[in-house]
mmCIF file of C-alpha atoms in Angstrom:
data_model
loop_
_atom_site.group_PDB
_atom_site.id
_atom_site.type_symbol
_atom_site.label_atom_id
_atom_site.label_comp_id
_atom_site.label_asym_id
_atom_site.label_seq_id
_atom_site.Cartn_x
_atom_site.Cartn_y
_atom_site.Cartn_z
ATOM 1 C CA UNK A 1 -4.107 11.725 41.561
ATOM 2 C CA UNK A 2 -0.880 13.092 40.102
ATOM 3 C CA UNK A 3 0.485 9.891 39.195
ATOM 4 C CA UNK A 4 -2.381 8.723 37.387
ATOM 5 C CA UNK A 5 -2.214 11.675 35.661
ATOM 6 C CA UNK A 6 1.432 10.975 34.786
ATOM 7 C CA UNK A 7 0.941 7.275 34.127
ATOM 8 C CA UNK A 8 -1.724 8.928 31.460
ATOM 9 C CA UNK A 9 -0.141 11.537 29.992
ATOM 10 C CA UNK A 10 2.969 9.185 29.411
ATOM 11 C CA UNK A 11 1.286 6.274 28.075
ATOM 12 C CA UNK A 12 -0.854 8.346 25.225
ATOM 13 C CA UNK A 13 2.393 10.105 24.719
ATOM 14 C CA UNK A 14 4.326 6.567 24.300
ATOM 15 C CA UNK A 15 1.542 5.364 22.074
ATOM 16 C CA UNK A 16 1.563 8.250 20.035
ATOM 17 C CA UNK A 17 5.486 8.002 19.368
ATOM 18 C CA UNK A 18 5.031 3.904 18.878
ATOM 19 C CA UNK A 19 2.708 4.123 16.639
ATOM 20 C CA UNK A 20 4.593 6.198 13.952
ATOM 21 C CA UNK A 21 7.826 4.881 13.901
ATOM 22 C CA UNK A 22 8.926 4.238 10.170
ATOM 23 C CA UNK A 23 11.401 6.723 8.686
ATOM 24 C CA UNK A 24 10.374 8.376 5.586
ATOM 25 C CA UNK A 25 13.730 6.316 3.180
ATOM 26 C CA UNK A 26 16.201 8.344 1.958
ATOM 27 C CA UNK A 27 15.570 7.555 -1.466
ATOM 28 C CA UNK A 28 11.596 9.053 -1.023
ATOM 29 C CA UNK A 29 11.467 12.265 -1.706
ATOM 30 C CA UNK A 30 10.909 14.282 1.824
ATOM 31 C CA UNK A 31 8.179 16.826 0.342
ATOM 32 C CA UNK A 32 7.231 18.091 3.837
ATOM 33 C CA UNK A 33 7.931 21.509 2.796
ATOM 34 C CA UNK A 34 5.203 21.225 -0.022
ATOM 35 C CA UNK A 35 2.845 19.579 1.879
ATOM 36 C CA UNK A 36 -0.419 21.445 1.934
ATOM 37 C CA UNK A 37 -0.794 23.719 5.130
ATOM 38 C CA UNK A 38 -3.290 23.596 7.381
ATOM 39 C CA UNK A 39 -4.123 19.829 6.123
ATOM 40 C CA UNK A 40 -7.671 18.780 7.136
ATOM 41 C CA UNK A 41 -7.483 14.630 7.234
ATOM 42 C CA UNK A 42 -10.964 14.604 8.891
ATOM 43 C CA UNK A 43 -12.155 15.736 5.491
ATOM 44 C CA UNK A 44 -9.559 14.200 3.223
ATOM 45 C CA UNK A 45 -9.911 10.347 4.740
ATOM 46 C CA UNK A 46 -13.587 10.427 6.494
ATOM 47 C CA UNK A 47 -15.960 8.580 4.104
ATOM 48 C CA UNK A 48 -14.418 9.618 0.506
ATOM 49 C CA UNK A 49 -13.697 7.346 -2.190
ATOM 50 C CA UNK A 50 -10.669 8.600 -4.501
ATOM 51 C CA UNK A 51 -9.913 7.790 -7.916
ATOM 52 C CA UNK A 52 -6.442 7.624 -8.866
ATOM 53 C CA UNK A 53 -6.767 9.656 -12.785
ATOM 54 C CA UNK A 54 -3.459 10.720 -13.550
ATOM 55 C CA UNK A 55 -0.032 9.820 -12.514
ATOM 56 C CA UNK A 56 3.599 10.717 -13.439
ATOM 57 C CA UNK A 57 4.935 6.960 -13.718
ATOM 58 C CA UNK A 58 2.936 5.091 -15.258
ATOM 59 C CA UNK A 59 2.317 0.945 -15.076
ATOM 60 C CA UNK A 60 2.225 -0.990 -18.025
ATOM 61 C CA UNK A 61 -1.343 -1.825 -18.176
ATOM 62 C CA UNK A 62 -2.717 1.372 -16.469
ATOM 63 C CA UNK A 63 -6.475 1.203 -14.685
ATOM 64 C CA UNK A 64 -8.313 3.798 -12.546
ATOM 65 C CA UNK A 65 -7.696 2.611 -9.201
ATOM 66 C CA UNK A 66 -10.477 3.575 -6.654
ATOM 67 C CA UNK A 67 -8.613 4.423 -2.840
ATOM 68 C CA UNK A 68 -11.319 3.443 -0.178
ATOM 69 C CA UNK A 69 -10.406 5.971 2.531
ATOM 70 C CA UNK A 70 -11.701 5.624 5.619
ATOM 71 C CA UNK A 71 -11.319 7.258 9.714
ATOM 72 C CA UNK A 72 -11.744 4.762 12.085
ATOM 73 C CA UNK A 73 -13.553 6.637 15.235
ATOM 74 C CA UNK A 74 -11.961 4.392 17.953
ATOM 75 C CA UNK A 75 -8.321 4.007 17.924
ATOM 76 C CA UNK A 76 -6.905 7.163 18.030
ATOM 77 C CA UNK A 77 -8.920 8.478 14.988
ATOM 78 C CA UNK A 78 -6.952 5.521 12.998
ATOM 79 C CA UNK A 79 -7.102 5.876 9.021
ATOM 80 C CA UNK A 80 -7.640 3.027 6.852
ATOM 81 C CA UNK A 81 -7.076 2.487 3.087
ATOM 82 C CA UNK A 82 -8.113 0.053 0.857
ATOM 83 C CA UNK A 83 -7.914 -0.328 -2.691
ATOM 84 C CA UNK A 84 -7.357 -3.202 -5.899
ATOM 85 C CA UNK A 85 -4.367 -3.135 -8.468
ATOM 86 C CA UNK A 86 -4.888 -5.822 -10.694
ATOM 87 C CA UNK A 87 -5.211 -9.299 -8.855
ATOM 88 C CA UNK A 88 -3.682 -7.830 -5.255
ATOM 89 C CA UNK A 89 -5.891 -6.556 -2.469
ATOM 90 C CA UNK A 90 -3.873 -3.369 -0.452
ATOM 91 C CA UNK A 91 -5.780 -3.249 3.204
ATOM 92 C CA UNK A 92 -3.731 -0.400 4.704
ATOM 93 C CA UNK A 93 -3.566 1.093 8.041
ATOM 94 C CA UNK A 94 -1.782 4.810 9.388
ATOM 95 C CA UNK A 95 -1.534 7.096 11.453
ATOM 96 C CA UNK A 96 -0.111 11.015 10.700
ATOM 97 C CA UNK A 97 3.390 11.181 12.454
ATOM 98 C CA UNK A 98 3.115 13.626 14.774
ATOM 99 C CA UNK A 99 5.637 15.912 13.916
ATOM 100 C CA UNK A 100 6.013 15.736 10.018
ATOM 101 C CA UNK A 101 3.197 16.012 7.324
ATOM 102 C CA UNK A 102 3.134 12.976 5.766
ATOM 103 C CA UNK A 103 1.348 9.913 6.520
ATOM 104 C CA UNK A 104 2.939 6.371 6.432
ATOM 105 C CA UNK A 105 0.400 3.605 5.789
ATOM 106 C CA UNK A 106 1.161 -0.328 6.482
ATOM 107 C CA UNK A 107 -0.288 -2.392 3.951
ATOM 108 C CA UNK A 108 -0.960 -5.938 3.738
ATOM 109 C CA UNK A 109 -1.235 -7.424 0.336
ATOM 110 C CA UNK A 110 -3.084 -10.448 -0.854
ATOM 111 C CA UNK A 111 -0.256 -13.338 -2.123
ATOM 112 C CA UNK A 112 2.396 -11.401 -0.638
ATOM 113 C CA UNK A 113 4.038 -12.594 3.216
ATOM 114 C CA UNK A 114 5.946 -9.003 4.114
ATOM 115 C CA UNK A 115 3.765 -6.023 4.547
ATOM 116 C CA UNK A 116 4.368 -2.602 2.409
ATOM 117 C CA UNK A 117 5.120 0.843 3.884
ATOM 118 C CA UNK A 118 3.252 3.397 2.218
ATOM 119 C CA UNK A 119 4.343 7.270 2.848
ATOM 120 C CA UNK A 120 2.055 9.585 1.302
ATOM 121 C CA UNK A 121 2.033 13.695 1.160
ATOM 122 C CA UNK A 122 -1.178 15.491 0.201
ATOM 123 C CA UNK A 123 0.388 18.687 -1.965
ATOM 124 C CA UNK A 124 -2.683 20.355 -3.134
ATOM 125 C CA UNK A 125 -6.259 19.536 -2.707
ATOM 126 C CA UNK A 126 -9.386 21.481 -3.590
ATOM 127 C CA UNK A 127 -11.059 23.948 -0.759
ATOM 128 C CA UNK A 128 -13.627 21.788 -0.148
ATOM 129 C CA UNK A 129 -12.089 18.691 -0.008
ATOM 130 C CA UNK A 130 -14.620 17.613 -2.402
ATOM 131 C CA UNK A 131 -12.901 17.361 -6.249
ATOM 132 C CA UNK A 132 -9.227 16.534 -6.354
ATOM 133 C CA UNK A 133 -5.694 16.387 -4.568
ATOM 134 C CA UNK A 134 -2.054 15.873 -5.763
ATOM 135 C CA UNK A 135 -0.674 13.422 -3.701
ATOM 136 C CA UNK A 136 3.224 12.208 -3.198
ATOM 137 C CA UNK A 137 3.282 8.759 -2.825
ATOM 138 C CA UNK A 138 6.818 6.218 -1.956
ATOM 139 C CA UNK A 139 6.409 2.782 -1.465
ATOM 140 C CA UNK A 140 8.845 0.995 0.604
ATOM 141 C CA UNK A 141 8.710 -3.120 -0.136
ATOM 142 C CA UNK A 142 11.803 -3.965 1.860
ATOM 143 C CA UNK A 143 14.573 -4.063 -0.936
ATOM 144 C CA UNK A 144 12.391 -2.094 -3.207
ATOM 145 C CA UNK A 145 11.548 1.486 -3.522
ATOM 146 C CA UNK A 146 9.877 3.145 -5.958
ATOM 147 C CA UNK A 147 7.835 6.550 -5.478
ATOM 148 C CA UNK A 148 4.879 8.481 -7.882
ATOM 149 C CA UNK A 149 2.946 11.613 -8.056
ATOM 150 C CA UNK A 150 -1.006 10.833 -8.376
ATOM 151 C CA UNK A 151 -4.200 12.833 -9.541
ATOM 152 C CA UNK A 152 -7.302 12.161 -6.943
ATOM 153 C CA UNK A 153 -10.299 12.987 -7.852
ATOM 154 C CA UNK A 154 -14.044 12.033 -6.054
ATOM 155 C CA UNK A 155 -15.025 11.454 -9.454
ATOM 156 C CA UNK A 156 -13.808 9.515 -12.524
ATOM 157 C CA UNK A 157 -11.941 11.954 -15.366
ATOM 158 C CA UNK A 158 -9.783 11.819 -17.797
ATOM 159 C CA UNK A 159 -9.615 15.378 -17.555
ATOM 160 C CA UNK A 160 -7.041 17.168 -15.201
ATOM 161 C CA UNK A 161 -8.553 20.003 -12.892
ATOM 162 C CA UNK A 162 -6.752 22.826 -14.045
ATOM 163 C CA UNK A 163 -6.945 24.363 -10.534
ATOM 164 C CA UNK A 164 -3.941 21.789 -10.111
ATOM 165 C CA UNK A 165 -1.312 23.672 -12.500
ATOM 166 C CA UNK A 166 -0.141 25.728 -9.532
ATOM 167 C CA UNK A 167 0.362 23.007 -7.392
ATOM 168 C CA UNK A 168 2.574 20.604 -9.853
ATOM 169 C CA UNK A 169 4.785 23.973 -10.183
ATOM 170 C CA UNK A 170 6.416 23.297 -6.329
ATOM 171 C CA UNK A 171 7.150 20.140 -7.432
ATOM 172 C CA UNK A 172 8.619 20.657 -10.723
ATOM 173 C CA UNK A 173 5.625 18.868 -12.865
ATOM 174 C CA UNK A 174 4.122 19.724 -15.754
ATOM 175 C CA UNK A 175 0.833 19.013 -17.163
ATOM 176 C CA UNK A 176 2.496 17.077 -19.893
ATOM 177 C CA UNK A 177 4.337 14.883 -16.596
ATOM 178 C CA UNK A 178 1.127 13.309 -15.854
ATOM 179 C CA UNK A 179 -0.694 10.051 -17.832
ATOM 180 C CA UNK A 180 -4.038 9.253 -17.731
ATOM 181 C CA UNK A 181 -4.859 6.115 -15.779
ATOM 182 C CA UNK A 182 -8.141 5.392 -17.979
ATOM 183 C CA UNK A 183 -10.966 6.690 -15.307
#
């Protein structure tokens, strides 16, 4: 009986490390220390739809994104992400590493062979999960990295919650930092 105990406890223990094995790049920025406390992802992933309003680096032909987050119930609670920027398709998978507080999401993108690391750090979001978040994203395409603060909100806006200002202090940002992504 102990040793199926053993065999059990090891293998969701292996899983649990093999499953989260990227390493947040040294060119991201490691915003662990900023990361909301007390994160709920049950309420933040299960069954939301988040529009991407504002951002601090901007595209040249900026649209309001929608994310399509999702928690799949089998798989070790596995979270899912989905959204359209321009042409490309992003169907993402992740899991939260276990001992940090960001998320790392593998993403496979329409027209494109090698699949794109997501890490992504929820800074601030509203009490009830409901409104907004400020989120930390850095994407890691192989050779390329390239990182961005983004506005969510369960709604469309062109407005910024003000309830955010707070938040974009601990990470140096401004109002001013942040474009409108047309929503």
């Amino acid at each position: 009986m102990k040793a199926i105990v053993a065999v059990i406890f090891f293998g969701y223990l292996g899983h649990t490390f093999a499953v989260f094995n990227y390493v947040l790049p040294t060119q991201c920025k490691n915003l662990d220390n900023k990361a909301k406390i007390a994160f709920d992802k049950e309420k933040f992933f299960e069954h939301k739809d988040w529009y991407v309003t504002h951002l601090k680096n901007e595209g040249n032909n900026p649209q309001c994104t929608k994310f399509v987050a999702r928690i799949i119930q089998e798989e070790n609670r596995k979270l899912t992400l989905e959204y359209r920027k321009g042409v490309k398709d992003f169907k993402c998978e992740g899991f939260k590493n276990p001992t940090e507080k960001h998320f790392c999401f593998v993403c496979d993108v329409t027209g494109q062979a090698d699949k794109i690391k997501k890490f992504f750090t929820v800074i601030a979001v509203d009490a009830g999960y409901v409104s907004y978040a400020l989120v930390y994203i850095c994407n890691d395409a192989g050779s390329t990295i390239s990182d961005n603060f983004l506005v969510l909100q369960t709604s469309r806006s062109n407005k910024l919650p003000s309830a955010l200002n707070a938040a974009l202090t601990t990470v140096d940002l401004k109002e001013k930092d942040l474009k409108s992504n047309n929503c």
